[in-house]
Short mmCIF file of C-alpha atoms and ligand atoms in Angstrom, two decimals:
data_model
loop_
_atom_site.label_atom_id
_atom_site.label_comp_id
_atom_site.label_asym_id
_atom_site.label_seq_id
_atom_site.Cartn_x
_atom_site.Cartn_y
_atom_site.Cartn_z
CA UNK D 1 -50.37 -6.18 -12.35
CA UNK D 2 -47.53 -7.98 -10.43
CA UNK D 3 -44.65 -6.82 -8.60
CA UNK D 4 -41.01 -6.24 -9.48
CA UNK D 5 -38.57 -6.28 -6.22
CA UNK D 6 -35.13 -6.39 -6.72
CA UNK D 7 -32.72 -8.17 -3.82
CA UNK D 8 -29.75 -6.18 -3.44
CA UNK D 9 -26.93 -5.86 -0.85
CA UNK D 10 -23.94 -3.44 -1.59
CA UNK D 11 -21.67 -5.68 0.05
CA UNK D 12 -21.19 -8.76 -1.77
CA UNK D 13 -21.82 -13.18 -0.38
CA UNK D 14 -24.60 -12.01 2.61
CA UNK D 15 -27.20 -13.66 0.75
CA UNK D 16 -29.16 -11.85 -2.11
CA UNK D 17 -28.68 -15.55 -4.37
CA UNK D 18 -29.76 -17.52 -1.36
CA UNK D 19 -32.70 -14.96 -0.27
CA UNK D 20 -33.58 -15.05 -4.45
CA UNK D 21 -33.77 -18.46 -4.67
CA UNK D 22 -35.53 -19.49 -1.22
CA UNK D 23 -38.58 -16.43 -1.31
CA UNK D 24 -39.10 -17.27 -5.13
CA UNK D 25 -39.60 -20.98 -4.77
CA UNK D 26 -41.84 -19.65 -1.41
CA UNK D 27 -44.10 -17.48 -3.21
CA UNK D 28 -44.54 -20.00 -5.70
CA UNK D 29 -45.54 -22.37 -2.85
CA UNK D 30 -47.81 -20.13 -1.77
CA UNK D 31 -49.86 -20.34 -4.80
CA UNK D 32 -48.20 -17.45 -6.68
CA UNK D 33 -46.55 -17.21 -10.64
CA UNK D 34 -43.04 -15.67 -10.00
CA UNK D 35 -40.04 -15.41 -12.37
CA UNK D 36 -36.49 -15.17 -10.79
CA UNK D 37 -34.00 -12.84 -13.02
CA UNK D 38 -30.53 -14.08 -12.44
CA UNK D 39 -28.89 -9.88 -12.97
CA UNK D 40 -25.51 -11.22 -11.91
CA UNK D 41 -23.71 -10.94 -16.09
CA UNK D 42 -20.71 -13.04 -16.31
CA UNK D 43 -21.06 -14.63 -12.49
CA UNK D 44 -24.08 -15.97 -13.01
CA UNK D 45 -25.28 -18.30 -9.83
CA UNK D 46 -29.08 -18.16 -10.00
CA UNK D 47 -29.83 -21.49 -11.86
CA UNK D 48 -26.85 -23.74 -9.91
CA UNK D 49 -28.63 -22.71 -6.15
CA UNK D 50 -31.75 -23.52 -7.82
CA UNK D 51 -30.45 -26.66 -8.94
CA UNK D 52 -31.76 -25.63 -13.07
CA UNK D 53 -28.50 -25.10 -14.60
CA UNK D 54 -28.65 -27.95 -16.57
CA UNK D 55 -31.77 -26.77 -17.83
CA UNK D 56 -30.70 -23.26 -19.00
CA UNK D 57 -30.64 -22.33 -22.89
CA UNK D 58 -31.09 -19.38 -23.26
CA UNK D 59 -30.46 -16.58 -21.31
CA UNK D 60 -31.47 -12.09 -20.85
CA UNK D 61 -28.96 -11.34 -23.26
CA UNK D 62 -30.27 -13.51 -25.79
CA UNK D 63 -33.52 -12.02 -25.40
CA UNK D 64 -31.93 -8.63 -25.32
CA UNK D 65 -30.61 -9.47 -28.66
CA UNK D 66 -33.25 -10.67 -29.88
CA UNK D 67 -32.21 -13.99 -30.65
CA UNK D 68 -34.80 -15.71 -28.49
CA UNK D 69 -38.58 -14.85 -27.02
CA UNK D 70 -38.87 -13.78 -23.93
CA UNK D 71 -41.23 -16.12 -22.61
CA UNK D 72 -39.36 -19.13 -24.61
CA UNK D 73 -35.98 -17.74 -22.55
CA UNK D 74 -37.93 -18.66 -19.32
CA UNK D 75 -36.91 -22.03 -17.22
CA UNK D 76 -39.39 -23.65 -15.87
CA UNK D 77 -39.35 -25.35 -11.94
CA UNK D 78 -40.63 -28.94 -12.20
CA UNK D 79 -41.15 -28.61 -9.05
CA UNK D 80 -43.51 -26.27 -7.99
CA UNK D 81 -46.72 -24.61 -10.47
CA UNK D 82 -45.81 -21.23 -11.45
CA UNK D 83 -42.29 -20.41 -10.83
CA UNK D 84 -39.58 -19.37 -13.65
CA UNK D 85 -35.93 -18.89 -14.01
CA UNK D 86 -34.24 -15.56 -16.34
CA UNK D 87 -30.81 -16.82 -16.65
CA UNK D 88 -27.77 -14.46 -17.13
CA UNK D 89 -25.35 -14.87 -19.19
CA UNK D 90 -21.97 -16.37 -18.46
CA UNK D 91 -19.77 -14.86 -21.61
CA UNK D 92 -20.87 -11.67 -20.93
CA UNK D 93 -20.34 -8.74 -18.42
CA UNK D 94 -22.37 -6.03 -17.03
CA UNK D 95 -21.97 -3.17 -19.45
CA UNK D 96 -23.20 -5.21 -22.24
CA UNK D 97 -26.30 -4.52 -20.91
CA UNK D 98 -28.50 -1.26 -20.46
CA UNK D 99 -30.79 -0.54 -17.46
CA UNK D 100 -33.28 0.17 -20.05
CA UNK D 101 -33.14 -3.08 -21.45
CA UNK D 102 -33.49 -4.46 -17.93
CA UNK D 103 -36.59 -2.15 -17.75
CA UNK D 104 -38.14 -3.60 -20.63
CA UNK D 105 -37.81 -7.15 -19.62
CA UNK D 106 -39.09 -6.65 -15.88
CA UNK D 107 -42.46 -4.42 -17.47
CA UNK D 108 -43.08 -7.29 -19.48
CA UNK D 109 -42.82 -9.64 -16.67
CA UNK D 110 -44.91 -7.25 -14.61
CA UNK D 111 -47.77 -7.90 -16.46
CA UNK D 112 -48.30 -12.41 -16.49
CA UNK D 113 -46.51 -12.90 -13.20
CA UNK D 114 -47.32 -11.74 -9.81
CA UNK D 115 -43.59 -11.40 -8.70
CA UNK D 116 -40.73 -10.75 -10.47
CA UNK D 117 -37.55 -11.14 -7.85
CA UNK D 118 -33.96 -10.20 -10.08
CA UNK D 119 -31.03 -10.81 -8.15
CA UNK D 120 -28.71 -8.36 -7.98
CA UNK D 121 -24.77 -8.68 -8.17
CA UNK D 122 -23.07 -7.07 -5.10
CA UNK D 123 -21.70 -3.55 -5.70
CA UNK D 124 -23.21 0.07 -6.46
CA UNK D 125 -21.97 0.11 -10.09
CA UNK D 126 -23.48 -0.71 -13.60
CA UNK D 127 -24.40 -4.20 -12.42
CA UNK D 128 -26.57 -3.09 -9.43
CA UNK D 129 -28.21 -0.13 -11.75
CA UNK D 130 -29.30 -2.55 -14.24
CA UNK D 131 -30.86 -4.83 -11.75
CA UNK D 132 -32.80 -1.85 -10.02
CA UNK D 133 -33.77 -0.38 -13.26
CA UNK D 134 -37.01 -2.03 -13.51
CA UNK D 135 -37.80 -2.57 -10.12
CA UNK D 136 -40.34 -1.42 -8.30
CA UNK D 137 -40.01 -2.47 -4.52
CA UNK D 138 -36.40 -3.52 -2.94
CA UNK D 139 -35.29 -6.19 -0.56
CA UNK D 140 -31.96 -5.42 1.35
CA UNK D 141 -30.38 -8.14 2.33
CA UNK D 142 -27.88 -7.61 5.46
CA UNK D 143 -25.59 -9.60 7.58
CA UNK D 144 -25.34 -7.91 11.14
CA UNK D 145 -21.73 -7.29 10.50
CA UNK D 146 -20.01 -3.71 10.42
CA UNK D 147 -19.24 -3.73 6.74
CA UNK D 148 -22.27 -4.89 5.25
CA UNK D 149 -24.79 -2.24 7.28
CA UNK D 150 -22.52 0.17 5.98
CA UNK D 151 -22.98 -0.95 2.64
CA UNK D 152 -26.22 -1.37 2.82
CA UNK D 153 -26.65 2.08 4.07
CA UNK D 154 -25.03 3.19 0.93
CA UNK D 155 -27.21 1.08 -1.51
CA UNK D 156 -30.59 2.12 0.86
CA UNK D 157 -29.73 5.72 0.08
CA UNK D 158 -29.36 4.72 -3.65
CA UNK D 159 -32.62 3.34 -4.37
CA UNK D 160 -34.73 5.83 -2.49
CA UNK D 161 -32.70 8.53 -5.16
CA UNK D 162 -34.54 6.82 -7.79
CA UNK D 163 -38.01 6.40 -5.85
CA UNK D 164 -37.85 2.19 -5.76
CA UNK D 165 -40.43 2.14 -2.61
CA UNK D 166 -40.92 0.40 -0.25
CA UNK D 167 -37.37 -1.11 0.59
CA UNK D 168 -37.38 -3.42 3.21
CA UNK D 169 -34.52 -4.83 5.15
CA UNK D 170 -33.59 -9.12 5.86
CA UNK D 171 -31.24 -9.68 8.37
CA UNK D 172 -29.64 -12.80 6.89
CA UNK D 173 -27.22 -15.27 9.15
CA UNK D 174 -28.83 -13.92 12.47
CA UNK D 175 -27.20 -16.16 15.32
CA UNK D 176 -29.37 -16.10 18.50
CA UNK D 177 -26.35 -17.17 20.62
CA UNK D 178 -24.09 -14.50 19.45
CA UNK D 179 -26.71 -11.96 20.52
CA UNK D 180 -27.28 -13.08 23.66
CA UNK D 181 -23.97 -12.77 24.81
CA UNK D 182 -23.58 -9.68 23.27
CA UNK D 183 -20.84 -10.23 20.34
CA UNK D 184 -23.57 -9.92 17.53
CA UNK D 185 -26.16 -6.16 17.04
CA UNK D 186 -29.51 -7.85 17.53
CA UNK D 187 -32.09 -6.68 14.68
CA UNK D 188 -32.94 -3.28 17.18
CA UNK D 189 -29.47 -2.25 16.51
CA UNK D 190 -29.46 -2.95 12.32
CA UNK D 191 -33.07 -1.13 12.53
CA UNK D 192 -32.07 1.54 14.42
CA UNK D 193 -28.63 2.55 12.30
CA UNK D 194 -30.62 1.58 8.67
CA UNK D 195 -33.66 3.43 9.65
CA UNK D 196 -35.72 1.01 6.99
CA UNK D 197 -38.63 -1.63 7.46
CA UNK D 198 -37.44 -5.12 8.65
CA UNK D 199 -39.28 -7.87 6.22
CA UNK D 200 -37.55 -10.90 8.31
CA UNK D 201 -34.91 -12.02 10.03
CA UNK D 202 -32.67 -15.50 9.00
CA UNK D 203 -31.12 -17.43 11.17
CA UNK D 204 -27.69 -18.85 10.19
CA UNK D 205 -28.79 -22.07 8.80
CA UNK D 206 -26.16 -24.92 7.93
CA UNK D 207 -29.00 -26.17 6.21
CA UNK D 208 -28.53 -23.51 3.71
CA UNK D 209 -25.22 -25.23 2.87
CA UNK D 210 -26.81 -28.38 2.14
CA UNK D 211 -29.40 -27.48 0.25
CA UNK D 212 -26.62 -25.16 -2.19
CA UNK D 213 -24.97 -28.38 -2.69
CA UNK D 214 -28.16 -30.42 -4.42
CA UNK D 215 -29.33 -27.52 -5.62
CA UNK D 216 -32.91 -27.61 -3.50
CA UNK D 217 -33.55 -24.28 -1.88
CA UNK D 218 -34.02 -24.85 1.46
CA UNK D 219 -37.98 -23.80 1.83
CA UNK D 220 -38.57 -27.50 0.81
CA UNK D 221 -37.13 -28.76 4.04
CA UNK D 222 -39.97 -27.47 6.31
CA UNK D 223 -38.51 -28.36 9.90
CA UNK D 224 -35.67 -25.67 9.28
CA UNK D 225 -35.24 -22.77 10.86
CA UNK D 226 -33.94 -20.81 8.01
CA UNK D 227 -36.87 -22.17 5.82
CA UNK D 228 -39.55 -20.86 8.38
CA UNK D 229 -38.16 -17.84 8.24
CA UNK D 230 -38.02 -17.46 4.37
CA UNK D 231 -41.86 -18.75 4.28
CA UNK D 232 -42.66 -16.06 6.70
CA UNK D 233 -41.14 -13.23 4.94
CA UNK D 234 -43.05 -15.08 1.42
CA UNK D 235 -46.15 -14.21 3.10
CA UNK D 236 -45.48 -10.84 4.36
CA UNK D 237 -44.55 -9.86 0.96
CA UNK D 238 -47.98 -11.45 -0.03
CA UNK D 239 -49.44 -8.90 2.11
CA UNK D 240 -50.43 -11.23 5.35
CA UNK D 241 -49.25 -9.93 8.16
CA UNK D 242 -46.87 -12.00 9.94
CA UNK D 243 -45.15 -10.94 13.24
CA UNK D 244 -41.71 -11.07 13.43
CA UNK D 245 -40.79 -13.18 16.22
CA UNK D 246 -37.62 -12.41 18.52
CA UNK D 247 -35.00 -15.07 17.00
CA UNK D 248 -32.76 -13.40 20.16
CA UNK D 249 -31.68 -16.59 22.29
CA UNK D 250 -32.83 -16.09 26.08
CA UNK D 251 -30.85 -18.14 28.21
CA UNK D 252 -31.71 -17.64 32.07
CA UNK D 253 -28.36 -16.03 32.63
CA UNK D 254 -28.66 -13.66 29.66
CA UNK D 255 -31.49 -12.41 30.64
CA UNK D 256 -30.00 -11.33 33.72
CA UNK D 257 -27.03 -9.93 32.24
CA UNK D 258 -28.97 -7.91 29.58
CA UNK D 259 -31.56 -6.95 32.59
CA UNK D 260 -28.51 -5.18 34.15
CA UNK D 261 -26.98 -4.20 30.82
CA UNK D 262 -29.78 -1.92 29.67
CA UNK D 263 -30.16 -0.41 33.44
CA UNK D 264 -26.27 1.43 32.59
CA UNK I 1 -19.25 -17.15 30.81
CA UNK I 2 -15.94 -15.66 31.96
CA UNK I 3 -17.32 -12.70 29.32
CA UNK I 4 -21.05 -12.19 30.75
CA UNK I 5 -19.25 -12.40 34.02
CA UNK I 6 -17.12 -8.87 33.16
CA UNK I 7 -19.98 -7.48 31.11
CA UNK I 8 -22.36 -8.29 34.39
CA UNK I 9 -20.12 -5.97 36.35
CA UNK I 10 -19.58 -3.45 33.48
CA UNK I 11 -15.81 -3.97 32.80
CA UNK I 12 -15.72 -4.67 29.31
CA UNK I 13 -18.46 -3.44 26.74
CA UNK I 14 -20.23 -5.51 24.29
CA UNK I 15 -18.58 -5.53 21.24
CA UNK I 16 -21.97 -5.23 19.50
CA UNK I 17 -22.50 -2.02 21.36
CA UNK I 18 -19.02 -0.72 20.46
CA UNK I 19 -19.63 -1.92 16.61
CA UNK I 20 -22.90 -0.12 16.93
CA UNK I 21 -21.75 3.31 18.05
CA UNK I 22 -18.94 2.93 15.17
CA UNK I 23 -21.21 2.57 12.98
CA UNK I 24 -23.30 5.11 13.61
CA UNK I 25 -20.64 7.77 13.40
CA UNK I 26 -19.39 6.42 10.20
CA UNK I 27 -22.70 5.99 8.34
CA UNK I 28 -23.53 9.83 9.59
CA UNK I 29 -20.19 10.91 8.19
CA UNK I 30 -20.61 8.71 4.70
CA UNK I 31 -23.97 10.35 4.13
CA UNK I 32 -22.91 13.66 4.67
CA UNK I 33 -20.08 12.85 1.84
CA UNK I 34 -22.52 11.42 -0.68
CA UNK I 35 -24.88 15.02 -0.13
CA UNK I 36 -21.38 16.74 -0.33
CA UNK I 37 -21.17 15.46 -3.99
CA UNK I 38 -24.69 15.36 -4.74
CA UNK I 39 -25.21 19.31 -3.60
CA UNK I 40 -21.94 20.40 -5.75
CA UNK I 41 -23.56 18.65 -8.59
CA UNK I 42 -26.88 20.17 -8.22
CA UNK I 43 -25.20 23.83 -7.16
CA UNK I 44 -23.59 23.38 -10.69
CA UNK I 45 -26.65 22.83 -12.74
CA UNK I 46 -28.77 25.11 -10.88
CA UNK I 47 -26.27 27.55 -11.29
CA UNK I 48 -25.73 27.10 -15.45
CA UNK I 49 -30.48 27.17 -15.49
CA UNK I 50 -30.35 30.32 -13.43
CA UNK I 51 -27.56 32.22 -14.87
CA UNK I 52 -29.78 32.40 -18.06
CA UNK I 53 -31.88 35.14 -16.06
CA UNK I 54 -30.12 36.29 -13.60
CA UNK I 55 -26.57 37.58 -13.46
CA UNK I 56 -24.97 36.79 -9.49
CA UNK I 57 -22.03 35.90 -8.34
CA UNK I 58 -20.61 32.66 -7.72
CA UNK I 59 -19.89 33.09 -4.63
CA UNK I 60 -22.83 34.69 -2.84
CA UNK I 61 -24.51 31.69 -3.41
CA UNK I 62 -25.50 29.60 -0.72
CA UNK I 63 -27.13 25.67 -0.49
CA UNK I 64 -27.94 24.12 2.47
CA UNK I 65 -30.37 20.99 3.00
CA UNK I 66 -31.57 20.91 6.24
CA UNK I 67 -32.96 17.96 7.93
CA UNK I 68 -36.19 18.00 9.78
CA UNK I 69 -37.36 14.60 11.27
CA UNK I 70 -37.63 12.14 8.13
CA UNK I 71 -37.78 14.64 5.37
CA UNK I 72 -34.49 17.28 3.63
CA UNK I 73 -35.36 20.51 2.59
CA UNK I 74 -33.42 22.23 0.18
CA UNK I 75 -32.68 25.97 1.00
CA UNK I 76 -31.02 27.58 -1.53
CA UNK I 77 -29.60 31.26 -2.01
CA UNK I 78 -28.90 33.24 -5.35
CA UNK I 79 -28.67 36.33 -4.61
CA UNK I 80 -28.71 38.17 -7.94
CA UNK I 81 -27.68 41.52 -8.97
CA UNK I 82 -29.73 41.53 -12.64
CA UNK I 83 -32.63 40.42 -14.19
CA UNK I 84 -31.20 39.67 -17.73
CA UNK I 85 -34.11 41.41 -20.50
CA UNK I 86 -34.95 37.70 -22.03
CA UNK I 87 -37.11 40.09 -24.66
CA UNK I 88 -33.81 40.96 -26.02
CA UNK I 89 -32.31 37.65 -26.22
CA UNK I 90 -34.53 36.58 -28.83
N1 ATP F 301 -28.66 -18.03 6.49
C1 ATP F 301 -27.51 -18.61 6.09
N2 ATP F 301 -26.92 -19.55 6.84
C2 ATP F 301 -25.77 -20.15 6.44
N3 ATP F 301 -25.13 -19.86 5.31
C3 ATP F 301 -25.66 -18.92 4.51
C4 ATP F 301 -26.87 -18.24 4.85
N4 ATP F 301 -27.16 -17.36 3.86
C5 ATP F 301 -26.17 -17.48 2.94
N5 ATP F 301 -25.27 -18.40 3.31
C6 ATP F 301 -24.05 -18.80 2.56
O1 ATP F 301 -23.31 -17.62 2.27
C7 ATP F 301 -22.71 -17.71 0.99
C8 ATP F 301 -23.09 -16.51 0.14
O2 ATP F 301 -24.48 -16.56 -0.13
P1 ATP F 301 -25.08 -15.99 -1.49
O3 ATP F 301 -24.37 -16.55 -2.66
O4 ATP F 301 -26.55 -16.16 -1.43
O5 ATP F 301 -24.70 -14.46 -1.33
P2 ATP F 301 -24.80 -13.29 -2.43
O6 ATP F 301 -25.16 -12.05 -1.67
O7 ATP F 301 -25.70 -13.69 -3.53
O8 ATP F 301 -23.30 -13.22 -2.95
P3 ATP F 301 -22.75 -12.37 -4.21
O9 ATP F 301 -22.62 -10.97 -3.72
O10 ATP F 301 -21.45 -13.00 -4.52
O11 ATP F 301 -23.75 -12.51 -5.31
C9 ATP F 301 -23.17 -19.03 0.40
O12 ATP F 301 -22.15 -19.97 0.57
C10 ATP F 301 -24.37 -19.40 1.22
O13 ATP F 301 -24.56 -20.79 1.29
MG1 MG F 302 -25.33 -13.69 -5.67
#
């Protein structure tokens, strides 16, 4: 029996597409059979970061109505064994769908493929109850900005209402340089307001940027930072266990500035 | 530089540690909200289940959840005045 985790946010552009994309086509790497749900109805984004839009026929609602089997709605990635793409739909919107009928589609799912990851739209409305509906494990993807802890605070306290367990925390677009000199919370500081399990931390990545624009997630480029990091948090959701490693950058000087810092 | 300079001799805070301390306040003050709305909700329902056996008063009735370490307990209060005879309901 596989896994169903949904990626979710509250606040909405701090990653959840890009975190989708990257630890699907990981896990697949890593030898497992994954299908990515695309749960964002009527901004649908899934397929263009994965670069299989032009490959897309069918999509959930289709197989919501019916019109189309499930398992002949699924993309498949040329490019690595075992990984599949649920498109949404573009000329719909959220409340033409049920959570039910999300629940339906993810049990299936549950039982062929080892992960199911649905990307969630931003928000803590219809579109972000019909992408938890079948889930059973979340990913919360933060930036370590004000807003979005406090959103993601909101949409933490939402899924453990409805007993999705466990629900683990990325820290996307981490910059090392703003937390040594003190403008950025390092991940202590998100841990420590969320109160959740960290999963991984990503570094801001420009190579995320790139890899959007040709539509190959960045895990293929193996030198990047950002692509380390989305490998290691692949294999902690495999179960290894991975340490996180301090991304925090440790210049001589702010050392000795965060040496005296903590002594006040 | 010019900034780890002032924070070296503890002029100016962080601005991480001042957006951490906000935060902290706020995210204390929007839970309590959400259990604000939650708890009227549940006094509500509780209230309609109960008042099928018991007859109380509105407002003798008291909910509290309490918070000790990681877990809530729920604490709730309905005084009531009568046992309503379900016998003769039927
Ligand atoms: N680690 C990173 N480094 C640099 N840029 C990033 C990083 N993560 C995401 N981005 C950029 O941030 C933008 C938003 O990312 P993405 O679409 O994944 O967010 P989202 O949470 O899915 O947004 P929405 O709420 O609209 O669905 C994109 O332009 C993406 O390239
Ligand atoms: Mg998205």
């Amino acid at each position: 029996m596989g896994k169903v985790i949904v990626v979710t946010s509250g606040k909405g552009g701090v990653g959840k597409t890009t975190s989708t994309a990257n630890l699907g086509t990981a896990l697949a790497l890593l030898g497992k059979s994954v299908v990515l749900i695309d749960a964002d109805v009527g901004l649908r984004n899934l397929d263009i970061v994965m670069g299989l839009e032009s490959r897309v026929v069918y999509t959930s609602m289709d197989v919501i109505e019916k019109q189309c089997e499930l398992n002949k709605a699924l993309v498949r990635d040329r490019r690595v064994d075992g990984l599949m793409l649920l498109a949404a739909s573009q000329k719909n919107n959220k409340d033409d769908m049920q959570p039910e009928q999300m629940k339906a589609i993810c049990d299936k799912l549950r039982t062929t493929y080892d992960f199911t990851l649905v990307d969630s739209p931003a928000g803590i409305e219809r579109g972000f109850r019909n992408a938890s509906a079948g889930a059973d494990e979340a990913i919360v993807v933060t930036t370590p900005d004000v807003s979005a802890i406090r959103d993601a605070d909101r949409i933490i306290g939402l899924l453990q209402n409805v007993e999705v367990e466990p629900i683990n925390l990325v820290i996307n677009r981490f910059s090392p340089q703003l937390v040594g000199n003190g403008s950025m919370m390092d991940q202590a500081d998100v841990l420590d307001i969320l109160n959740i399990d960290l999963i991984g931390v990503v570094p801001e990545d420009s190579g995320v940027i790139t890899s959007t624009n040709r539509g190959i997630p960045l895990v293929y480029e193996d030198g990047s930072p950002g692509a380390q990091a989305y490998m290691r948090i692949a294999r902690r959701l495999t179960g290894q266990r991975i340490p996180i490693p301090d991304l925090e950058q440790k210049g001589l000087l702010s050392s000795i500035v965060n040496w005296f810092t903590k002594k006040k | 530089m010019n900034l780890s300079i002032k924070q070296l001799f503890g002029r100016k805070p962080k601005s991480s540690n001042i957006a951490k301390q906000r935060l902290k306040l706020v995210i204390t003050q929007d839970r309590v909200d959400v259990d604000d709305r939650f708890m009227t909700r549940l006094h509500h329902e509780l209230a309609e289940v109960l008042a099928k056996y018991f007859e109380f008063s509105a407002n003798s009735v008291k909910m509290n959840l309490k918070q000790e370490g990681n877990s809530y307990i729920l604490v709730a209060d309905f005084p009531y005045t009568k046992f309503h005879d379900m016998s003769m309901r039927r």
